[in-house]
Amino acid sequence: MNVIKMEPVLRVENLTGIYKGKNGRDPKTAFTAVDHVSFELMPGECLGIIGESGSGKSTLVNMIIRLLDAAEGSVILDGEDITTARGKELRKIYRKMQMVFQSPQESFDPRRTLSDGIGEGLRNSGMSGREAKEESIRLMKLCGLDPELAGCYPHEVSGGQCQRAAIARALAVKPKLLICDEATSALDVTIQKEIIELLDELRSREKEGFSILFICHDIALVQQFCDRVLVLYKGRIVEEGCPDDIINDPKDEYTKRLIAGVL
Amino acid sequence: MKEYTIRTQKIKKNTVKLRLIIFGSLAVILLLCSVFSEHLTPYDPYLQDLSCAKAPPSAAHWFGTDRYGRDMLSRVIAGSRASIYSTLLLVLIITVIGTCVGVFCGWYGRWIDTVLMRISDMFLAFPGLVFALAVAGVLGGGLQNAIIALTAISWPKYARIARSQTLAQKEMTYFKAARLSGSSTLKIIIRHLLPNIIGPILVTSMLDIGTMMMELAGLSFLGLGAKPPTAEWGSMMSDARSLLTTVPWVTLSPGIAIFISVMIFNLLGDTIRDYADPKSRR
């Protein structure tokens, strides 16, 4: 039998995030938002992270995409340690890792058109303006957007359309990892479903194959969509496993409460 | 009911546009006047003719002549170059310096922000014109030094606006998105930050053109700006102030010129503010 050992796309080891206290020094007011978190994400996998607000989800994500410095631990993306990457090095890394943000309209520059925003990454990686525009229109079609919206400004389209454009922008550089930070939280329930279906469809396509790190506080969505789920509470992983198992048979006290709260 | 609201908004927008066109073209006429002032003057503004000194306004000399017999209309037109040019240069300099400092402070923060903002506090702590007087006094007279003096007191205002705008915008998600798209910090500042913060700064600088014109004329009036015989509105008024009761037109004509241009630039500034206001746009 041929066993292919797969390398994880993302490996997070003992990652710790501390918000320094007043003046960046006072240890009394320092706050540990993420406490020694470790996990792995396999190619093509969709990993959900759930937890209430304040549980450290956003800090964790910000450390992974290097918008925040980690106090301890390491982030390894595609075999490369990116924990201390900066400047040019970091810009290269962003071709492998992209993110879809919570509020779609705010994630686009209000003074630039959607196609301009989608094509920014392409232009930065050396594509000419015209090619980038053509490619961004192709991506918009791929994400189920009318190419006529290419010249629209973010405030001229609906939240759902804007989030589709945000997904198109994230996929423009063909990343191996897509991080969705509460990507559906600001949308209507019906639009939420559409976006999830879009992500699911794009993920299953061989050509666009990528892993998803899905940050969410909605257990039902995670159950629908994710292969595996981590429960984050006060900066620690309290439970990990298949979403159905966790929902049907939660082991941890907090998870029990979380699930009881929804059902 | 709904139709009614839409209709009023439409009318309002039209007046803003109309005002913009009217005041914009008036400002352009003023600018053209100052650019081509040499060709527009009916007489040489510096040519003295004592035989017709202190002549009242007439067909030959529309604004009369001063005590040396120089044609006032020619001098007012010639003076527009010094006044308008230096005002625009001054506003441009303070806008650029203030915006750069403000964006830098807002973006990087930390100790550099504290240092620069405390320096700007120091400048703001002095009464403006008094401080400008002191600076101009130390540097000596001359239009150039008057501009330097006014720059020194005026940049902190722009730095404050640019800084607060930068701080407000900086946390927006689209900067994170731009960073993830692989844009460098400089590119993000130029392509994303500046277009989003420049509106209020431009409006302030448009509104400041009038104020700066007055302050520059004020410094010249006090003898710290343009030196006689240079035709400059402030110094022209100062020159003739002892004759105010006997030959009022020598003081009044540059005064009216200042009044009209300050008003045009102020109204233009107001209109641009209305136009830039998103509520009146849509």
Coordinates of C-alpha atoms in Angstrom, one line a residue:
Chain A
M1 CA 0.0 0.0 0.0
N2 CA 1.2 3.4 -0.9
V3 CA 0.9 5.8 2.0
I4 CA 1.6 9.3 1.1
K5 CA 2.5 11.3 4.1
M6 CA 1.0 14.7 3.6
E7 CA 2.7 17.8 4.9
P8 CA 0.3 20.2 6.7
V9 CA -0.4 23.5 5.0
L10 CA -0.3 25.3 8.3
R11 CA 1.2 24.2 11.5
V12 CA 0.8 26.3 14.6
E13 CA 2.9 25.4 17.6
N14 CA 2.5 26.7 21.1
L15 CA 1.3 30.0 19.7
T16 CA 0.9 32.6 22.5
G17 CA -0.4 36.1 22.1
I18 CA 0.0 38.7 24.9
Y19 CA -1.4 42.2 24.9
K20 CA 1.2 44.2 26.8
G21 CA -0.1 46.3 29.6
K22 CA 0.0 50.1 29.9
N23 CA 3.0 51.7 28.2
G24 CA 3.9 48.2 26.9
R25 CA 5.6 47.4 30.2
D26 CA 3.3 47.1 33.2
P27 CA 2.9 43.4 33.7
K28 CA -0.2 43.9 35.9
T29 CA -2.3 45.0 33.0
A30 CA -0.8 42.5 30.5
F31 CA -3.4 40.1 29.1
T32 CA -2.8 36.7 27.5
A33 CA -5.3 36.4 24.7
V34 CA -4.0 33.2 23.2
D35 CA -2.4 30.7 25.4
H36 CA -0.1 28.0 23.9
V37 CA -2.4 27.0 21.0
S38 CA -1.2 24.2 18.6
F39 CA -2.9 22.7 15.7
E40 CA -2.3 21.5 12.1
L41 CA -4.2 22.1 8.9
M42 CA -4.0 19.5 6.1
P43 CA -4.2 20.4 2.4
G44 CA -7.8 20.6 1.3
E45 CA -9.1 20.5 4.8
C46 CA -11.5 22.8 6.3
L47 CA -10.9 23.5 10.0
G48 CA -13.4 25.5 12.0
I49 CA -12.5 27.5 15.1
I50 CA -15.4 28.4 17.4
G51 CA -15.5 30.4 20.6
E52 CA -17.4 33.3 22.1
S53 CA -16.2 36.8 21.6
G54 CA -13.1 37.5 23.7
S55 CA -12.0 33.9 23.4
G56 CA -8.9 34.9 21.3
K57 CA -10.1 33.9 17.9
S58 CA -9.2 37.2 16.2
T59 CA -5.9 37.5 18.0
L60 CA -5.0 34.0 16.9
V61 CA -5.8 34.8 13.3
N62 CA -4.0 38.1 13.4
M63 CA -0.9 36.3 14.6
I64 CA -1.2 33.7 11.9
I65 CA -1.4 36.4 9.1
R66 CA 1.4 38.3 10.9
L67 CA -0.5 41.5 11.6
L68 CA 0.3 40.8 15.2
D69 CA 3.6 39.6 16.7
A70 CA 3.5 36.3 18.6
A71 CA 4.9 36.3 22.1
E72 CA 5.8 32.7 21.9
G73 CA 5.5 29.7 19.6
S74 CA 5.7 29.4 15.8
V75 CA 3.6 29.5 12.7
I76 CA 4.7 27.3 9.9
L77 CA 3.1 27.8 6.5
D78 CA 3.8 25.3 3.8
G79 CA 7.0 24.1 5.5
E80 CA 8.3 27.7 6.0
D81 CA 8.6 29.3 9.4
I82 CA 6.8 32.7 9.1
T83 CA 6.7 33.6 12.8
T84 CA 9.2 36.5 12.4
A85 CA 8.8 37.3 8.6
R86 CA 8.8 41.0 7.7
G87 CA 8.7 43.3 4.7
K88 CA 9.4 41.7 1.3
E89 CA 9.5 38.2 2.8
L90 CA 6.0 38.7 4.2
R91 CA 4.7 40.0 0.9
K92 CA 5.8 36.7 -0.7
I93 CA 4.0 34.7 2.0
Y94 CA 0.8 36.6 1.4
R95 CA 0.6 34.9 -2.0
K96 CA 0.2 31.6 -0.2
M97 CA -2.2 32.8 2.5
Q98 CA -5.2 35.0 2.1
M99 CA -8.1 36.2 4.3
V100 CA -11.7 37.1 4.0
F101 CA -12.8 39.6 6.6
Q102 CA -15.9 40.0 8.7
S103 CA -17.4 43.2 7.2
P104 CA -17.2 43.0 3.5
Q105 CA -17.8 46.7 2.7
E106 CA -15.1 47.8 5.1
S107 CA -12.6 45.5 3.6
F108 CA -12.6 47.4 0.3
D109 CA -11.2 50.9 -0.2
P110 CA -14.3 53.1 -0.5
R111 CA -12.6 55.1 -3.2
R112 CA -11.6 52.3 -5.5
T113 CA -13.7 50.0 -7.6
L114 CA -14.2 46.3 -6.8
S115 CA -12.1 45.1 -9.8
D116 CA -9.4 47.5 -8.7
G117 CA -9.4 45.9 -5.2
I118 CA -9.5 42.4 -6.6
G119 CA -6.6 43.1 -9.0
E120 CA -4.4 44.8 -6.4
G121 CA -2.6 41.6 -5.4
L122 CA -2.2 40.6 -9.1
R123 CA -0.7 44.0 -10.0
N124 CA 1.6 43.7 -7.0
S125 CA 2.9 40.4 -8.2
G126 CA 3.9 41.9 -11.5
M127 CA 0.8 41.7 -13.7
S128 CA 0.0 44.6 -16.0
G129 CA -3.1 46.7 -15.2
R130 CA -5.1 45.3 -18.2
E131 CA -4.3 41.7 -17.5
A132 CA -5.2 42.2 -13.8
K133 CA -8.5 43.7 -14.8
E134 CA -9.3 40.8 -17.1
E135 CA -8.3 38.3 -14.5
S136 CA -10.3 40.0 -11.8
I137 CA -13.4 39.9 -14.1
R138 CA -12.8 36.2 -14.6
L139 CA -12.6 35.7 -10.8
M140 CA -15.7 37.7 -10.3
K141 CA -17.6 35.3 -12.7
L142 CA -16.0 32.4 -10.8
C143 CA -17.5 33.7 -7.6
G144 CA -20.9 34.2 -9.1
L145 CA -20.7 38.0 -9.6
D146 CA -22.0 39.9 -12.6
P147 CA -18.9 41.2 -14.5
E148 CA -20.8 44.5 -14.8
L149 CA -20.2 45.1 -11.1
A150 CA -16.5 45.4 -11.8
G151 CA -16.7 49.2 -12.0
C152 CA -18.9 49.6 -8.9
Y153 CA -17.7 51.0 -5.6
P154 CA -18.1 48.9 -2.5
H155 CA -21.0 51.0 -1.2
E156 CA -22.9 50.5 -4.4
V157 CA -23.2 46.7 -4.1
S158 CA -24.9 44.5 -1.4
G159 CA -23.1 42.9 1.5
G160 CA -23.3 39.5 -0.1
Q161 CA -22.0 40.7 -3.5
C162 CA -19.2 42.5 -1.7
Q163 CA -18.3 39.4 0.2
R164 CA -18.2 37.4 -3.0
A165 CA -15.8 40.1 -4.4
A166 CA -13.7 39.7 -1.2
I167 CA -13.5 36.0 -1.9
A168 CA -12.5 36.7 -5.5
R169 CA -9.8 39.0 -4.2
A170 CA -8.5 36.4 -1.8
L171 CA -8.4 33.7 -4.5
A172 CA -6.7 36.0 -7.0
V173 CA -3.2 35.0 -5.9
K174 CA -4.1 31.3 -5.8
P175 CA -3.4 30.9 -2.1
K176 CA -2.9 27.5 -0.4
L177 CA -4.7 28.7 2.7
L178 CA -7.8 30.8 3.0
I179 CA -8.6 32.3 6.4
C180 CA -12.3 33.3 6.9
D181 CA -12.5 35.5 10.0
E182 CA -16.2 35.6 10.7
A183 CA -16.7 35.9 7.0
T184 CA -20.4 35.2 7.2
S185 CA -21.3 36.9 10.5
A186 CA -22.3 40.3 9.0
L187 CA -24.6 38.7 6.4
D188 CA -28.2 37.6 6.3
V189 CA -28.9 34.0 7.0
T190 CA -29.8 33.3 3.3
I191 CA -26.7 35.1 2.0
Q192 CA -24.6 33.2 4.6
K193 CA -25.7 30.0 3.1
E194 CA -24.9 31.2 -0.4
I195 CA -21.4 32.2 0.7
I196 CA -20.8 28.9 2.4
E197 CA -21.9 27.0 -0.7
L198 CA -19.6 29.1 -2.8
L199 CA -16.6 28.4 -0.6
D200 CA -17.5 24.8 -0.5
E201 CA -17.7 24.6 -4.3
L202 CA -14.5 26.5 -4.9
R203 CA -12.7 24.3 -2.4
S204 CA -13.8 21.1 -4.0
R205 CA -12.6 22.2 -7.5
E206 CA -9.2 20.7 -8.1
K207 CA -7.8 23.8 -9.8
E208 CA -8.5 26.2 -6.9
G209 CA -7.8 23.6 -4.2
F210 CA -7.0 25.3 -0.9
S211 CA -7.5 24.7 2.8
I212 CA -9.8 26.8 4.8
L213 CA -9.4 28.1 8.4
F214 CA -13.0 29.0 9.3
I215 CA -13.4 31.3 12.3
C216 CA -17.0 31.4 13.4
H217 CA -19.2 31.6 16.5
D218 CA -22.1 29.9 14.9
I219 CA -21.9 26.2 15.7
A220 CA -24.6 25.2 13.1
L221 CA -22.6 26.7 10.3
V222 CA -19.4 25.0 11.4
Q223 CA -21.2 21.7 11.6
Q224 CA -22.4 22.1 8.0
F225 CA -19.2 23.2 6.5
C226 CA -16.1 22.1 8.5
D227 CA -14.2 18.7 8.5
R228 CA -12.8 19.3 12.0
V229 CA -13.4 21.9 14.7
L230 CA -11.5 23.4 17.5
V231 CA -13.2 25.0 20.5
L232 CA -11.4 28.0 21.9
Y233 CA -12.1 29.3 25.4
K234 CA -10.1 32.0 27.2
G235 CA -7.3 31.6 24.7
R236 CA -6.9 27.8 25.1
I237 CA -8.2 24.9 22.9
V238 CA -10.6 23.1 25.2
E239 CA -11.9 20.6 22.7
E240 CA -11.0 19.3 19.2
G241 CA -12.7 16.9 16.8
C242 CA -15.3 16.2 14.2
P243 CA -18.1 18.7 14.5
D244 CA -20.8 16.1 14.8
D245 CA -19.0 14.4 17.6
I246 CA -18.5 17.6 19.5
I247 CA -22.1 18.7 19.1
N248 CA -23.6 15.3 20.0
D249 CA -21.2 14.5 22.8
P250 CA -19.3 17.5 24.1
K251 CA -16.6 16.6 26.7
D252 CA -15.7 19.9 28.0
E253 CA -17.9 22.0 30.4
Y254 CA -17.6 25.1 28.3
T255 CA -18.4 23.3 25.0
K256 CA -21.5 21.9 26.7
R257 CA -22.6 25.3 27.7
L258 CA -21.9 26.7 24.3
I259 CA -24.0 24.0 22.6
A260 CA -26.7 24.2 25.1
G261 CA -26.9 27.9 24.4
V262 CA -27.6 27.4 20.8
L263 CA -30.0 24.4 21.0
Chain B
M1 CA -43.6 61.9 0.4
K2 CA -40.6 60.0 -0.8
E3 CA -40.7 61.8 -4.2
Y4 CA -40.6 65.1 -2.3
T5 CA -37.4 64.3 -0.5
I6 CA -35.6 63.1 -3.6
R7 CA -36.7 66.3 -5.4
T8 CA -35.2 68.6 -2.7
Q9 CA -31.9 66.8 -2.7
K10 CA -31.7 67.2 -6.5
I11 CA -32.2 70.9 -6.3
K12 CA -29.7 71.3 -3.5
K13 CA -27.1 69.4 -5.5
N14 CA -27.6 71.6 -8.5
T15 CA -27.0 74.8 -6.5
V16 CA -23.8 73.4 -5.1
K17 CA -22.6 72.6 -8.6
L18 CA -23.7 76.0 -9.9
R19 CA -21.9 77.7 -7.0
L20 CA -18.9 75.6 -7.7
I21 CA -18.8 76.7 -11.3
I22 CA -19.4 80.4 -10.5
F23 CA -16.8 80.7 -7.7
G24 CA -14.4 78.4 -9.4
S25 CA -14.4 80.5 -12.5
L26 CA -14.1 83.8 -10.5
A27 CA -11.1 82.3 -8.7
V28 CA -9.7 81.2 -12.1
I29 CA -10.2 84.8 -13.4
L30 CA -8.3 86.1 -10.4
L31 CA -5.5 83.6 -11.0
L32 CA -5.2 84.5 -14.6
C33 CA -5.1 88.2 -13.7
S34 CA -2.2 87.5 -11.4
V35 CA -0.4 85.3 -13.9
F36 CA -0.8 87.8 -16.8
S37 CA -0.6 90.9 -14.6
E38 CA 2.3 92.4 -16.7
H39 CA 0.2 92.4 -19.8
L40 CA -3.0 93.7 -18.2
T41 CA -1.7 96.8 -16.6
P42 CA -2.7 100.0 -18.6
Y43 CA 0.3 101.9 -17.2
D44 CA 3.6 101.0 -15.8
P45 CA 2.8 100.4 -12.1
Y46 CA 6.2 101.8 -11.0
L47 CA 6.3 104.9 -13.3
Q48 CA 6.1 108.1 -11.3
D49 CA 4.4 111.1 -12.8
L50 CA 4.2 113.9 -10.2
S51 CA 2.2 116.1 -12.5
C52 CA -0.9 114.0 -12.0
A53 CA -0.2 112.9 -8.3
K54 CA -3.2 112.2 -6.1
A55 CA -5.6 112.5 -9.1
P56 CA -9.1 111.2 -8.2
P57 CA -10.6 108.3 -10.2
S58 CA -11.2 109.4 -13.8
A59 CA -11.6 107.9 -17.3
A60 CA -7.8 107.9 -17.7
H61 CA -7.0 106.5 -14.2
W62 CA -10.0 104.4 -13.1
F63 CA -8.8 104.0 -9.5
G64 CA -7.0 107.4 -9.4
T65 CA -3.3 107.8 -8.7
D66 CA -1.2 107.8 -5.6
R67 CA 1.1 110.5 -4.2
Y68 CA 3.8 109.8 -6.8
G69 CA 1.3 109.8 -9.6
R70 CA 1.4 106.1 -10.1
D71 CA -1.7 104.6 -11.7
M72 CA -3.6 102.7 -8.9
L73 CA -5.4 100.3 -11.2
S74 CA -2.0 99.2 -12.6
R75 CA -0.6 98.9 -9.2
V76 CA -3.6 96.8 -7.9
I77 CA -3.3 94.5 -10.9
A78 CA 0.5 94.2 -10.5
G79 CA 0.0 93.7 -6.7
S80 CA -2.3 90.7 -7.4
R81 CA 0.8 88.7 -8.4
A82 CA 2.6 89.2 -5.2
S83 CA -0.5 88.8 -3.1
I84 CA -2.2 85.8 -4.8
Y85 CA 1.0 84.0 -5.8
S86 CA 2.5 84.1 -2.4
T87 CA -0.8 83.2 -0.7
L88 CA -1.2 80.1 -2.9
L89 CA 2.4 79.2 -2.4
L90 CA 2.0 79.6 1.4
V91 CA -1.1 77.5 1.5
L92 CA 0.5 74.8 -0.7
I93 CA 3.6 74.7 1.6
I94 CA 1.6 74.4 4.9
T95 CA -0.8 71.8 3.4
V96 CA 2.1 69.6 2.2
I97 CA 4.2 69.9 5.3
G98 CA 1.3 69.6 7.7
T99 CA -0.2 66.5 5.9
C100 CA 3.2 64.8 5.7
V101 CA 3.9 65.3 9.4
G102 CA 0.3 64.4 10.4
V103 CA 0.3 61.2 8.3
F104 CA 3.7 60.2 9.6
C105 CA 2.6 60.7 13.2
G106 CA -0.7 59.0 12.8
W107 CA 0.7 56.0 11.0
Y108 CA 3.8 55.3 13.0
G109 CA 2.7 56.6 16.4
R110 CA 4.9 55.9 19.4
W111 CA 7.6 58.4 20.6
I112 CA 8.0 60.1 17.2
D113 CA 4.3 61.0 17.3
T114 CA 4.6 62.3 20.9
V115 CA 7.6 64.4 20.0
L116 CA 6.2 66.0 16.8
M117 CA 2.8 66.6 18.4
R118 CA 4.3 68.3 21.4
I119 CA 6.3 70.5 19.0
S120 CA 3.1 71.4 17.2
D121 CA 1.5 72.2 20.6
M122 CA 4.3 74.6 21.3
F123 CA 3.5 76.4 18.0
L124 CA -0.2 76.4 18.7
A125 CA 0.4 77.9 22.2
F126 CA 1.5 81.2 20.8
P127 CA -1.1 83.7 19.4
G128 CA -0.7 83.2 15.7
L129 CA 0.0 86.6 14.2
V130 CA 2.1 87.7 17.2
F131 CA 4.4 84.7 16.7
A132 CA 4.5 85.4 13.0
L133 CA 5.5 89.0 13.8
A134 CA 8.3 87.8 16.0
V135 CA 9.6 85.3 13.4
A136 CA 9.4 87.9 10.6
G137 CA 11.0 90.4 12.9
V138 CA 13.9 88.0 13.6
L139 CA 14.3 87.0 10.0
G140 CA 13.9 90.6 8.7
G141 CA 11.3 91.9 6.3
G142 CA 10.6 90.6 2.8
L143 CA 7.8 88.6 1.3
Q144 CA 9.8 85.4 1.5
N145 CA 10.4 85.7 5.2
A146 CA 6.7 86.6 5.8
I147 CA 5.9 83.3 4.1
I148 CA 8.3 81.4 6.3
A149 CA 6.9 83.1 9.4
L150 CA 3.3 82.2 8.5
T151 CA 4.3 78.6 7.6
A152 CA 5.8 78.2 11.0
I153 CA 2.6 79.1 12.7
S154 CA 0.1 77.4 10.3
W155 CA 1.4 73.9 9.7
P156 CA 0.3 72.4 13.1
K157 CA -3.3 72.8 12.2
Y158 CA -2.9 70.6 9.1
A159 CA -0.8 68.2 11.0
R160 CA -3.6 67.8 13.5
I161 CA -6.2 67.2 10.9
A162 CA -4.1 64.7 8.9
R163 CA -3.1 62.9 12.1
S164 CA -6.7 62.5 13.4
Q165 CA -7.9 61.4 9.9
T166 CA -5.1 58.9 9.7
L167 CA -5.8 57.5 13.1
A168 CA -9.5 57.2 12.2
Q169 CA -8.8 55.4 8.9
K170 CA -5.8 53.3 10.0
E171 CA -7.9 50.7 11.8
M172 CA -10.2 50.1 8.8
T173 CA -10.1 46.6 7.5
Y174 CA -9.2 47.6 3.9
F175 CA -5.7 48.5 5.1
K176 CA -5.3 44.9 6.3
A177 CA -6.7 43.7 3.0
A178 CA -4.2 45.9 1.1
R179 CA -1.4 44.6 3.2
L180 CA -2.5 41.0 2.4
S181 CA -2.5 42.0 -1.3
G182 CA 1.2 42.5 -1.0
S183 CA 1.3 46.3 -1.1
S184 CA 4.2 48.0 0.7
T185 CA 3.6 50.6 3.4
L186 CA 4.4 53.5 1.2
K187 CA 2.1 52.2 -1.5
I188 CA -0.7 51.8 1.0
I189 CA -0.2 55.3 2.3
I190 CA -0.2 56.8 -1.2
R191 CA -2.9 54.7 -2.9
H192 CA -5.3 54.0 0.0
L193 CA -4.7 56.4 2.9
L194 CA -4.1 59.7 1.2
P195 CA -7.2 59.6 -1.1
N196 CA -9.3 58.8 1.9
I197 CA -8.1 61.6 4.2
I198 CA -7.3 64.3 1.7
G199 CA -10.9 65.6 1.5
P200 CA -11.1 67.5 4.8
I201 CA -7.5 68.7 4.4
L202 CA -8.2 70.2 1.0
V203 CA -11.4 71.9 2.2
T204 CA -9.4 73.4 5.1
S205 CA -6.7 74.7 2.8
M206 CA -9.3 76.2 0.5
L207 CA -10.9 78.0 3.4
D208 CA -7.4 79.1 4.6
I209 CA -6.6 80.8 1.3
G210 CA -8.6 83.9 2.4
T211 CA -7.2 83.9 5.9
M212 CA -3.7 83.6 4.7
M213 CA -4.1 86.3 2.2
M214 CA -5.3 88.6 5.0
E215 CA -2.5 87.6 7.3
L216 CA 0.1 88.1 4.6
A217 CA -1.3 91.5 3.7
G218 CA -1.4 92.2 7.5
L219 CA 2.3 91.4 7.8
S220 CA 3.1 93.6 4.8
F221 CA 0.9 96.4 6.2
L222 CA 3.0 96.2 9.4
G223 CA 6.1 96.5 7.3
L224 CA 7.3 92.9 7.7
G225 CA 6.2 91.6 4.3
A226 CA 6.7 93.1 0.9
K227 CA 8.9 96.2 0.9
P228 CA 7.9 99.4 -1.0
P229 CA 7.9 100.1 -3.9
T230 CA 6.9 96.5 -4.6
A231 CA 3.3 96.5 -5.5
E232 CA 1.6 94.3 -2.8
W233 CA -1.8 95.0 -1.5
G234 CA -0.9 95.1 2.2
S235 CA 2.1 97.3 1.8
M236 CA 0.2 99.6 -0.6
M237 CA -2.5 100.2 2.0
S238 CA 0.1 100.8 4.6
D239 CA 1.9 103.3 2.3
A240 CA -1.1 105.4 1.8
R241 CA -2.7 105.2 5.3
S242 CA -1.6 108.8 6.2
L243 CA -3.5 110.0 3.2
L244 CA -6.7 108.2 4.0
T245 CA -8.7 111.3 4.7
T246 CA -7.5 113.3 1.7
V247 CA -7.0 110.7 -1.0
P248 CA -9.0 107.7 0.2
W249 CA -8.9 105.8 -3.2
V250 CA -5.2 105.0 -2.7
T251 CA -6.0 103.0 0.4
L252 CA -9.4 101.8 -0.7
S253 CA -8.5 100.2 -4.0
P254 CA -6.0 97.6 -2.7
G255 CA -8.4 97.2 0.3
I256 CA -11.3 96.4 -2.0
A257 CA -9.0 94.1 -4.0
I258 CA -8.2 92.1 -0.8
F259 CA -11.8 92.1 0.2
I260 CA -13.0 90.7 -3.1
S261 CA -10.3 88.1 -3.5
V262 CA -10.6 86.9 0.1
M263 CA -14.4 86.6 -0.3
I264 CA -14.1 84.7 -3.6
F265 CA -11.7 82.2 -2.1
N266 CA -13.7 81.8 1.1
L267 CA -16.9 81.2 -0.9
L268 CA -15.1 78.7 -3.1
G269 CA -13.8 77.0 0.0
D270 CA -17.3 76.8 1.5
T271 CA -18.7 75.5 -1.8
I272 CA -16.0 72.8 -2.0
R273 CA -16.7 71.8 1.5
D274 CA -20.4 71.4 0.6
Y275 CA -19.5 69.5 -2.6
A276 CA -17.1 67.2 -0.8
D277 CA -19.7 66.4 1.9
P278 CA -21.1 63.0 1.1
K279 CA -24.5 63.9 2.3
S280 CA -24.9 66.6 -0.3
R281 CA -23.5 64.3 -3.0
R282 CA -26.0 61.6 -3.1

